[in-house]
PDB file of C-alpha atoms in Angstrom:
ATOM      1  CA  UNK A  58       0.000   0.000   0.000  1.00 53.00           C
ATOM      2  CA  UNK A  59       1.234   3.594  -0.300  1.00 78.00           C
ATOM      3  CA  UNK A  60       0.587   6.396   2.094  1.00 91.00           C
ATOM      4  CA  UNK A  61      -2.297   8.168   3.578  1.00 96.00           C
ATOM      5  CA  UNK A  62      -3.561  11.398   3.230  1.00 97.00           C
ATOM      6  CA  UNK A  63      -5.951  13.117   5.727  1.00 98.00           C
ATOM      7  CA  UNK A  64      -8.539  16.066   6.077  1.00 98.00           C
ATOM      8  CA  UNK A  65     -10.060  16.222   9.261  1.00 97.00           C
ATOM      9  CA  UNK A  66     -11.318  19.166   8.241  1.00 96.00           C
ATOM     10  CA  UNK A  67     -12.159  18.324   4.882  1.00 96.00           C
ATOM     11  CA  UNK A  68     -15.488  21.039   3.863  1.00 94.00           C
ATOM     12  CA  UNK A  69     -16.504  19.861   0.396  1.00 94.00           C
ATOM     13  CA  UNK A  70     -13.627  17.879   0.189  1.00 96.00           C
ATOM     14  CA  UNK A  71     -12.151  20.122  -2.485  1.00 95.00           C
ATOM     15  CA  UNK A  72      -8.442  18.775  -1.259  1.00 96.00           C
ATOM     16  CA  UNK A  73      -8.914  15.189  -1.018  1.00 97.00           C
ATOM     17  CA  UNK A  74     -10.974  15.275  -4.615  1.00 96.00           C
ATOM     18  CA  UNK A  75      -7.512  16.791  -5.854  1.00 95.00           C
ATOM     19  CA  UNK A  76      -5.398  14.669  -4.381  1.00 95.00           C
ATOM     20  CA  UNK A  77      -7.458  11.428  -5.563  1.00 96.00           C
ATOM     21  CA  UNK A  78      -7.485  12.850  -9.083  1.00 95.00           C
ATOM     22  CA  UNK A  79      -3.875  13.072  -8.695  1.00 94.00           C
ATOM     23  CA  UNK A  80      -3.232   9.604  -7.184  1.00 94.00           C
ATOM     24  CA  UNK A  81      -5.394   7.989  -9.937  1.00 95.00           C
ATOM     25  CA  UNK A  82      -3.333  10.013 -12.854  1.00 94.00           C
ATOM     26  CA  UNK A  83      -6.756  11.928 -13.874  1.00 94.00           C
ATOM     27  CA  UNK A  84      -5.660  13.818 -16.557  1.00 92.00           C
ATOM     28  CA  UNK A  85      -7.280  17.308 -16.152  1.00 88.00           C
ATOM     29  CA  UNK A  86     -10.628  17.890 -18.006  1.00 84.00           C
ATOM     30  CA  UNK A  87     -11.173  14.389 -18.255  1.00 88.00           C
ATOM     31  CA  UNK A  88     -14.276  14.438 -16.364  1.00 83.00           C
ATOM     32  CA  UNK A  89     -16.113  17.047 -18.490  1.00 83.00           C
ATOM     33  CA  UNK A  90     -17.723  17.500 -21.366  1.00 82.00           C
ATOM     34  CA  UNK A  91     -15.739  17.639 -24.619  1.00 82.00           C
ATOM     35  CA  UNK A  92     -14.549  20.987 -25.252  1.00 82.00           C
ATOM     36  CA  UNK A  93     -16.017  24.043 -28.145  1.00 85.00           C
ATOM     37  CA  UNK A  94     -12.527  23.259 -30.167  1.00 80.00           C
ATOM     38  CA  UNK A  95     -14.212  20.231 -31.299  1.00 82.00           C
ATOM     39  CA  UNK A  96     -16.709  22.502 -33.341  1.00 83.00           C
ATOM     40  CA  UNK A  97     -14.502  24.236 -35.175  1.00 89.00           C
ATOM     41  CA  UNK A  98     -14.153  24.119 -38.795  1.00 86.00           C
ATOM     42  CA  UNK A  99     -10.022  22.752 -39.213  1.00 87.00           C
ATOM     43  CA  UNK A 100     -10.289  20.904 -36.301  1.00 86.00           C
ATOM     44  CA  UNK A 101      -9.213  17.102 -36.187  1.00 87.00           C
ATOM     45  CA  UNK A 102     -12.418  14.699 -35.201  1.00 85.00           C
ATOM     46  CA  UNK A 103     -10.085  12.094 -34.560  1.00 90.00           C
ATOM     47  CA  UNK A 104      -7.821  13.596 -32.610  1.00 89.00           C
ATOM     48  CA  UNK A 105      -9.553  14.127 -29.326  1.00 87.00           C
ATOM     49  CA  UNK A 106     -11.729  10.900 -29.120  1.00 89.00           C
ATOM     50  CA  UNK A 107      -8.018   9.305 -29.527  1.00 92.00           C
ATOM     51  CA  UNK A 108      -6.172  11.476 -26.880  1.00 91.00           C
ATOM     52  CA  UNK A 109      -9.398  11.206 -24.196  1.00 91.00           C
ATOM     53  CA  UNK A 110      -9.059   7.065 -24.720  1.00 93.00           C
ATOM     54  CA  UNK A 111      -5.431   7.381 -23.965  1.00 94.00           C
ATOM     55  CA  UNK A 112      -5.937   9.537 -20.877  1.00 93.00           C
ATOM     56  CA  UNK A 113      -8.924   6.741 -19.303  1.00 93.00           C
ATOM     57  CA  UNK A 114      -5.997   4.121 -20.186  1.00 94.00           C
ATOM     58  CA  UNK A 115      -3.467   6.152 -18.248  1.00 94.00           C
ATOM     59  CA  UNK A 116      -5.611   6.137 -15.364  1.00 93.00           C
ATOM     60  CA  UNK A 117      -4.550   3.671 -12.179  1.00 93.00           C
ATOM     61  CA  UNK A 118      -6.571   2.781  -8.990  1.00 91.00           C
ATOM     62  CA  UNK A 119      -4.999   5.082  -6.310  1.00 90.00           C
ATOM     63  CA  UNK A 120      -2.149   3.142  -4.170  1.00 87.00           C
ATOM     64  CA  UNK A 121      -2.678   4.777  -0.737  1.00 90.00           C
ATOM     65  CA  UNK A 122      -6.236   5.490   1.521  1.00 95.00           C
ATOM     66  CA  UNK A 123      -7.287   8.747   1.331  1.00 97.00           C
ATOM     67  CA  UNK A 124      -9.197   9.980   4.405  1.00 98.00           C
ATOM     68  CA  UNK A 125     -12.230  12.799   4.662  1.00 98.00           C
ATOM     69  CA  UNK A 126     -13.990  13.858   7.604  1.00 98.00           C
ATOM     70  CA  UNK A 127     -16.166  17.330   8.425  1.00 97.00           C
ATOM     71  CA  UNK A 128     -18.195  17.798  11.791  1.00 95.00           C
ATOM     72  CA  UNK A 129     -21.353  19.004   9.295  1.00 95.00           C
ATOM     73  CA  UNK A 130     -23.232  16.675   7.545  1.00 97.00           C
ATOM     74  CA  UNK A 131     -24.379  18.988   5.012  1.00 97.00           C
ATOM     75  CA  UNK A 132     -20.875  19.333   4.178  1.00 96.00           C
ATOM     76  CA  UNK A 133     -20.012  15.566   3.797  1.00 97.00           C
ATOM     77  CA  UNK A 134     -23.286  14.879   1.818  1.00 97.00           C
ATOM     78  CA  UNK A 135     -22.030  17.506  -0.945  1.00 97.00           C
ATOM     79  CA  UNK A 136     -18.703  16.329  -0.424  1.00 97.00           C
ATOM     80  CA  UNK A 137     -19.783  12.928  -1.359  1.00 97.00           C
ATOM     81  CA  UNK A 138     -21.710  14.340  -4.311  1.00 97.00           C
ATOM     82  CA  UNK A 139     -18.386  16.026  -5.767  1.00 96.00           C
ATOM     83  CA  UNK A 140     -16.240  13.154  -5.436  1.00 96.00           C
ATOM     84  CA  UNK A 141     -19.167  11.074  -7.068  1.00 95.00           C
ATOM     85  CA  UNK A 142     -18.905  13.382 -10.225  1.00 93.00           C
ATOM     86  CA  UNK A 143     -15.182  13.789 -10.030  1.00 93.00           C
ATOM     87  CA  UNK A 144     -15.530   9.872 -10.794  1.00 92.00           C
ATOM     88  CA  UNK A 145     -13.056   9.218  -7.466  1.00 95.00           C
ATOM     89  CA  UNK A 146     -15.769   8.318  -4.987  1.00 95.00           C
ATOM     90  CA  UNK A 147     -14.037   5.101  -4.116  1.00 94.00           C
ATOM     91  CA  UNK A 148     -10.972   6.319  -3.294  1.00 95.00           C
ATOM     92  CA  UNK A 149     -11.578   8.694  -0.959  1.00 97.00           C
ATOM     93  CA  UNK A 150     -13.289   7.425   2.841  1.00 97.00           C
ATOM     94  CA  UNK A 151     -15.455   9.573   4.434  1.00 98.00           C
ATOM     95  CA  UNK A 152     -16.650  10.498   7.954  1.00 97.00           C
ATOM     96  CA  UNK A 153     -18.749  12.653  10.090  1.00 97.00           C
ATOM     97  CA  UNK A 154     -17.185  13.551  13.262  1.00 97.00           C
ATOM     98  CA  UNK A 155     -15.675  16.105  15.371  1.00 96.00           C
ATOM     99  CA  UNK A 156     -12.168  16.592  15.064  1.00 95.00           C
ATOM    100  CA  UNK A 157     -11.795  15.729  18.686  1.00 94.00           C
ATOM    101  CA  UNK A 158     -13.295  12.558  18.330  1.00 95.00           C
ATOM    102  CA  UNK A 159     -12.190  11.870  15.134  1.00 96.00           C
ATOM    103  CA  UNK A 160      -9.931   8.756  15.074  1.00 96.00           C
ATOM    104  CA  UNK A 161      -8.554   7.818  11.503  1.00 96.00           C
ATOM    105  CA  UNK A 162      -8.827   4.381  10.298  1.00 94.00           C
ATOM    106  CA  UNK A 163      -5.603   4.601   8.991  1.00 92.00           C
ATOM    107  CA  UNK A 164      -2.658   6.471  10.414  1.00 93.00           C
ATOM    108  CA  UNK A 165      -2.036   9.430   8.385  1.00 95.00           C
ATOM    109  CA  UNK A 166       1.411  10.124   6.527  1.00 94.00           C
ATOM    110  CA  UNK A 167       0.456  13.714   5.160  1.00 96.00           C
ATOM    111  CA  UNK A 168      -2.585  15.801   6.505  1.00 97.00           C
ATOM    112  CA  UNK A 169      -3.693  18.423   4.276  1.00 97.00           C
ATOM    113  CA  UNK A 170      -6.403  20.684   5.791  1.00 96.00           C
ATOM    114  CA  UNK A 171      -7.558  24.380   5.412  1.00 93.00           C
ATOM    115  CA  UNK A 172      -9.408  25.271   8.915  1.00 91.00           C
ATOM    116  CA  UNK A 173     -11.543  27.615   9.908  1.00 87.00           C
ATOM    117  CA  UNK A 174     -10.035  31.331   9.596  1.00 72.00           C
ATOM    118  CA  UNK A 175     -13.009  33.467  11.438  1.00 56.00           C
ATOM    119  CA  UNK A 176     -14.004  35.021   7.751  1.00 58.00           C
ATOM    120  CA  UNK A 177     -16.954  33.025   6.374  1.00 55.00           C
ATOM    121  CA  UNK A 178     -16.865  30.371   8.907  1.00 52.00           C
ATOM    122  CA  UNK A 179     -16.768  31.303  13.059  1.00 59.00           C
ATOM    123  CA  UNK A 180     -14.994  29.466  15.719  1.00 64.00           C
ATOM    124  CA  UNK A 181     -11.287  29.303  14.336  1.00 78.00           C
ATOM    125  CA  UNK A 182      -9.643  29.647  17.552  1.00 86.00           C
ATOM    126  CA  UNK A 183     -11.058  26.929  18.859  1.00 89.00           C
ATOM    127  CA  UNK A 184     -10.692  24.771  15.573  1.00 90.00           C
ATOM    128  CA  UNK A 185      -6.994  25.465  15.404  1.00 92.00           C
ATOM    129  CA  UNK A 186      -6.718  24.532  19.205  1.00 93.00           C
ATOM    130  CA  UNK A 187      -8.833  21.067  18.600  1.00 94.00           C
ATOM    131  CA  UNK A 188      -6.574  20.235  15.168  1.00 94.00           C
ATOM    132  CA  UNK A 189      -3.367  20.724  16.926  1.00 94.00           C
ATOM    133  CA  UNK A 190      -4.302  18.193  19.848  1.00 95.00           C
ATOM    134  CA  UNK A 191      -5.755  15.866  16.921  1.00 96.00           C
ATOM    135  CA  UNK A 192      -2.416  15.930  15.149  1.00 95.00           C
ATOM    136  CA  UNK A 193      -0.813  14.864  18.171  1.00 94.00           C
ATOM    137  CA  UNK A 194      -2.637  12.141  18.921  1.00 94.00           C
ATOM    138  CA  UNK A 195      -3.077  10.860  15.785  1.00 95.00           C
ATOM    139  CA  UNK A 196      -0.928  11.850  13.606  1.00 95.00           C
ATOM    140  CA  UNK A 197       2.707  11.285  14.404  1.00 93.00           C
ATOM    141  CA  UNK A 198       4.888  11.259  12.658  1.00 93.00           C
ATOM    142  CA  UNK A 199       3.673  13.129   9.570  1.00 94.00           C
ATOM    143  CA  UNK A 200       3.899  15.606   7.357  1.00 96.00           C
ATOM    144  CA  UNK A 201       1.149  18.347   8.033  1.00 96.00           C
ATOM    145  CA  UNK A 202       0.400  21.358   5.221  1.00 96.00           C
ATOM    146  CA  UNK A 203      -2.582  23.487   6.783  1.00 95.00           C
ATOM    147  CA  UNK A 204      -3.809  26.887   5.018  1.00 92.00           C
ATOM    148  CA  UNK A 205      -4.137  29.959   7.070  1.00 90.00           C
ATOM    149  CA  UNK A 206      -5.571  33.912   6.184  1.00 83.00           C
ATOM    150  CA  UNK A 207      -5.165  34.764   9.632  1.00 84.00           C
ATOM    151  CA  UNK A 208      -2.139  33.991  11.292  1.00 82.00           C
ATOM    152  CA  UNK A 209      -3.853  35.082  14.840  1.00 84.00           C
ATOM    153  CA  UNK A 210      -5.447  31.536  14.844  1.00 85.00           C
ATOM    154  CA  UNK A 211      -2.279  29.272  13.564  1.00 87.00           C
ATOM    155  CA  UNK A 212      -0.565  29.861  17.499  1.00 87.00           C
ATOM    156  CA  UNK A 213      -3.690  28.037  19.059  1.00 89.00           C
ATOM    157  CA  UNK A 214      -2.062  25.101  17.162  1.00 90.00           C
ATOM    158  CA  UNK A 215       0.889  25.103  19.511  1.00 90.00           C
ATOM    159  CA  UNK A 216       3.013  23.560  16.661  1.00 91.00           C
ATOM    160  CA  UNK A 217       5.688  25.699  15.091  1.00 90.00           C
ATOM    161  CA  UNK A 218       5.639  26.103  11.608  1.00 89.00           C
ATOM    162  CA  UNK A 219       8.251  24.906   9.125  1.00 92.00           C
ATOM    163  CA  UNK A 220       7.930  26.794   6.103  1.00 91.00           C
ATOM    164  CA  UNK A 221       5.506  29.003   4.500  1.00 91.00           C
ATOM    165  CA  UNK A 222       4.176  29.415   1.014  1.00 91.00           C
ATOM    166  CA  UNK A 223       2.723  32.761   0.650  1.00 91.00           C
ATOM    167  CA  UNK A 224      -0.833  32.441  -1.330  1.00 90.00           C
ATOM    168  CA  UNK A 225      -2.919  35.200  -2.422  1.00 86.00           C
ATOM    169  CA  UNK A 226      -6.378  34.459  -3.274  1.00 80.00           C
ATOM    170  CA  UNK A 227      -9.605  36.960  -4.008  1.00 77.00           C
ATOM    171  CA  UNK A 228      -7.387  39.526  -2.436  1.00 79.00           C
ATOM    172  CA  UNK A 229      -6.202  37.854   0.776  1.00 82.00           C
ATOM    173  CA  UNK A 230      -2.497  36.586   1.820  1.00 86.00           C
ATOM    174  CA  UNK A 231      -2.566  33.167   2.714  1.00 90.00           C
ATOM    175  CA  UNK A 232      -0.123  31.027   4.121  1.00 91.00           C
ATOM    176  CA  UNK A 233       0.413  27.714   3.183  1.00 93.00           C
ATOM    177  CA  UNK A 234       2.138  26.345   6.692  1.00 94.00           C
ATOM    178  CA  UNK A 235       4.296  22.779   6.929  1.00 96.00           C
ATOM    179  CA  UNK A 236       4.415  21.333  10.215  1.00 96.00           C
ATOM    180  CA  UNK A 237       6.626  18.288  11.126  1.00 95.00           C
ATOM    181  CA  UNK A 238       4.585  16.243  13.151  1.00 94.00           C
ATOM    182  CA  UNK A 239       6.812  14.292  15.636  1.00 90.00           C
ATOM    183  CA  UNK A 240       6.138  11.243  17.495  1.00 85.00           C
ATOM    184  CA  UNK A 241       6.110  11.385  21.348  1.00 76.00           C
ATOM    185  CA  UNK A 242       9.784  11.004  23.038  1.00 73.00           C
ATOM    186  CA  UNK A 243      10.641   7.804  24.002  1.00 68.00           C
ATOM    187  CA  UNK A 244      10.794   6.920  28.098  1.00 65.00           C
ATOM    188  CA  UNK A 245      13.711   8.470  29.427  1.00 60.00           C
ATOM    189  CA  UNK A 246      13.989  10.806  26.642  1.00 55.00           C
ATOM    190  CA  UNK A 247      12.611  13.817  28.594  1.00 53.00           C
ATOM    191  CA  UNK A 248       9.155  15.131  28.235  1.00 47.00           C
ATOM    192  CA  UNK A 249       6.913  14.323  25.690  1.00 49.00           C
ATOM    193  CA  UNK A 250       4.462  17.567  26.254  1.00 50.00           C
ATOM    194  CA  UNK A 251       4.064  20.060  23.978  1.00 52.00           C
ATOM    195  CA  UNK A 252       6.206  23.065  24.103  1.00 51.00           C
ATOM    196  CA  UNK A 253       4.551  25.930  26.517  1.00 48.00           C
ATOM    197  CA  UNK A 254       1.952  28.360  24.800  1.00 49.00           C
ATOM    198  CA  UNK A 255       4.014  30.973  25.844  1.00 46.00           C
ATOM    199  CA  UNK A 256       7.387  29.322  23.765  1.00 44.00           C
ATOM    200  CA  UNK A 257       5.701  28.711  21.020  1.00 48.00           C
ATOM    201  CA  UNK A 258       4.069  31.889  20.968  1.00 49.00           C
ATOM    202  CA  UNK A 259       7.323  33.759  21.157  1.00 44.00           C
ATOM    203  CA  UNK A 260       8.904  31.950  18.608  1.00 46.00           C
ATOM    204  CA  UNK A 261       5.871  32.504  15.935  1.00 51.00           C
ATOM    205  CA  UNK A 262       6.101  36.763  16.766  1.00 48.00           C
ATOM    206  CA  UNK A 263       9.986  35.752  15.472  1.00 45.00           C
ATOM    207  CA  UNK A 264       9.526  34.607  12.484  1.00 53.00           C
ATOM    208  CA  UNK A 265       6.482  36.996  11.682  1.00 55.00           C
ATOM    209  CA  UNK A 266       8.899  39.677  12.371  1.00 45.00           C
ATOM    210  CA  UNK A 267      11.430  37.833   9.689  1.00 50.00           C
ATOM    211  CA  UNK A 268       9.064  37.546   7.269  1.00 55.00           C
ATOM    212  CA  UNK A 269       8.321  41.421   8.218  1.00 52.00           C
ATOM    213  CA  UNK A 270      12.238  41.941   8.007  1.00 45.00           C
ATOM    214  CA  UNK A 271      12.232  39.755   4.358  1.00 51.00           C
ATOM    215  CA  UNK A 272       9.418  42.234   2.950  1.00 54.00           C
ATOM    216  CA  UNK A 273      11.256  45.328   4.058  1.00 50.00           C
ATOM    217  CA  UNK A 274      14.641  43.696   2.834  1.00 47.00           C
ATOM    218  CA  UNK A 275      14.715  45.684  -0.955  1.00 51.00           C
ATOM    219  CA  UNK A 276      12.877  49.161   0.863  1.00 50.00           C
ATOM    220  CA  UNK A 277      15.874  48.837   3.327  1.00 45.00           C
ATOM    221  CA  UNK A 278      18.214  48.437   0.902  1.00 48.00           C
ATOM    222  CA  UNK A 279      17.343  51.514  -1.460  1.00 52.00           C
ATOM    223  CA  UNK A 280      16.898  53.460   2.243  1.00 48.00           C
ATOM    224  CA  UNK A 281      20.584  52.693   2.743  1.00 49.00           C
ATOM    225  CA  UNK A 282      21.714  53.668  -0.771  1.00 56.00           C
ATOM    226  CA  UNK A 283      20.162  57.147  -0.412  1.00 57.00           C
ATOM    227  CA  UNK A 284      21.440  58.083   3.165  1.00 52.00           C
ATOM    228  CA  UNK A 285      24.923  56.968   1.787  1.00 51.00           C
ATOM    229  CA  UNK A 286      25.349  58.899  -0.937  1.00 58.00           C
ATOM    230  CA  UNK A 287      24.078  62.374   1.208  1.00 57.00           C
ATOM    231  CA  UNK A 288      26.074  60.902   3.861  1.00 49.00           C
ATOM    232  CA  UNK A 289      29.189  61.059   1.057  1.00 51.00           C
ATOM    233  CA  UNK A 290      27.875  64.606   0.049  1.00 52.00           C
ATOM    234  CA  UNK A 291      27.985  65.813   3.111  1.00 52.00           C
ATOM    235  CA  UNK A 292      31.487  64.466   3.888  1.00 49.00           C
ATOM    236  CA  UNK A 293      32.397  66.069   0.504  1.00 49.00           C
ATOM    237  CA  UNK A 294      30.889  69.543   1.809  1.00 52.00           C
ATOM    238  CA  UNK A 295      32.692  69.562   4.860  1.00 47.00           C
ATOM    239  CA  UNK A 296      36.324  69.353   3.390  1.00 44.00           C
ATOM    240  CA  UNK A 297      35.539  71.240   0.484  1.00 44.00           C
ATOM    241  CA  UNK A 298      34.249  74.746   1.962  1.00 40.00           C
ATOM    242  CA  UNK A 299      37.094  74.649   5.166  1.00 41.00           C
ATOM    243  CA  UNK A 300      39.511  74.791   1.742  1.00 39.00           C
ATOM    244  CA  UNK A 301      37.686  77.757  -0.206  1.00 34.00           C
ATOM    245  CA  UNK A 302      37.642  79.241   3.382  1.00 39.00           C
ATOM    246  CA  UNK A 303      41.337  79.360   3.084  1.00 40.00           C
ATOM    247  CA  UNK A 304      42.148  80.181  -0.302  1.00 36.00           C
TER     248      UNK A 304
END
C-alpha cells in the first residue's frame, strides 16, 4: 500500500478530490464535457476521441487510503456528491465527526487541511486549538500542510511552523504552513508535552517579524543607498568649503 492522506477538516472535500485525481493520474478535463474546439471548422475529429481514450488508459486505482472527515453533515453529503462526479468516490473514505473525536482508520502520513479562519466560517480559535491536539494524537509522525488567512489563529495550534508558502487568493495573503509532526519522546527521553503556549508563541512573533524583516529587505536596501550617498555629500561639503575658506 502507499501512504495516507488526511482532512479532518475536509469542507466539500475540495483537497482530497484533488489529491485522488492526482493519485489515480486523472488527466485534467477528463471528467467534463468535450470541449467548443471540437466545433470548429479545421479541427481534427479524430484527434480528441483518440487522446481522451489514452488519458482513461493512463488512469490507475490510487495506491494509498485517502481519508475525509467534516463535523457538518451537510458538508459531507455535498462532499460525497463532488467526489461522485469527479468519478473518485471510491478512493476517498469519508466520515462525520468532530475533530476531537475523530480517530482515523488509517494512520495518516500527510494531513492536508484548510481550517476555519473566522471570515466566512466562526470558531477558528477553537478549531486550530482542537486540530493541533488531533495531530498529536493521531498523527505522528507526519507531514502536516494546513492553510491559514489569519495567522492570529495558527498559534492556538501550539506547533511551530516549518515553512511558509505565501498564497494570495480573491485579495487575501494566505499562508500555506508545513508542520513536522513528531512522534512522542521515548521513556527516558525527557518530556513528551508540547512546548509551553508561551514558547511557542514567542517563537511565531519571530519569524512573523522575519518575514516582516524579508518584505522590508529591498525598501531597506534603497533606504541605505540614499542616506549613503548624502552621507558622502555631506562628507564632501565639509572638506571642500574649510579649503575655499582658506584660499
Amino acid at each position: 500500500g502507499g501512504a495516507t492522506l488526511c482532512d479532518p477538516m475536509c469542507g466539500s472535500a475540495t483537497l482530497p478530490i484533488e489529491a485522488a485525481l492526482i493519485a489515480t493520474d486523472t488527466a485534467p478535463g477528463l471528467i467534463r464535457a468535450p470541449p467548443p474546439l471540437r466545433r470548429w471548422a479545421d479541427a481534427d475529429a479524430t484527434l480528441w476521441p483518440r487522446l481522451v481514450d489514452e488519458a482513461r488508459a493512463a488512469r490507475r486505482p490510487a495506491r494509498g487510503a485517502i481519508l475525509a472527515n467534516d463535523v457538518h453533515p451537510a458538508a459531507i453529503a455535498l462532499a460525497r456528491r463532488d467526489a461522485q462526479a469527479a468519478g473518485v468516490a471510491d478512493c476517498i473514505e469519508f466520515s462525520n465527526d468532530d475533530v476531537r473525536d475523530y480517530e482515523p482508520p488509517t494512520a495518516p502520513s500527510f494531513v492536508v487541511s484548510n481550517p476555519p479562519w473566522d471570515k466566512r466560517i466562526e470558531g477558528g480559535e477553537e478549531s486550530w486549538r482542537e486540530l493541533g491536539l488531533f495531530l498529536k494524537r493521531h498523527c505522528a509522525p507526519s507531514t502536516a500542510w494546513l492553510l491559514s488567512g489569519n495567522k492570529e489563529l495558527t498559534r492556538h495550534l501550539r506547533m511551530r511552523g516549518e515553512s511558509k508558502l505565501p498564497i494570495e487568493h480573491a485579495g487575501t495573503d494566505l499562508r500555506f504552513i508545513r508542520y513536522d509532526v513528531l512522534p512522542p519522546r521515548p521513556e527516558g527521553g525527557g518530556s513528551a508535552l508540547p512546548p509551553p503556549p508561551a514558547a511557542v508563541e514567542a517563537v511565531e512573533v519571530v519569524e512573523e517579524v522575519e518575514e516582516e524583516v524579508a518584505s522590508a529587505a529591498p525598501a531597506a536596501a534603497e533606504l541605505t543607498e540614499a542616506a549613503a550617498e548624502r552621507l558622502t555629500v555631506a562628507a564632501a561639503e565639509r572638506l571642500t568649503v574649510p579649503a575655499l575658506k582658506e584660499r
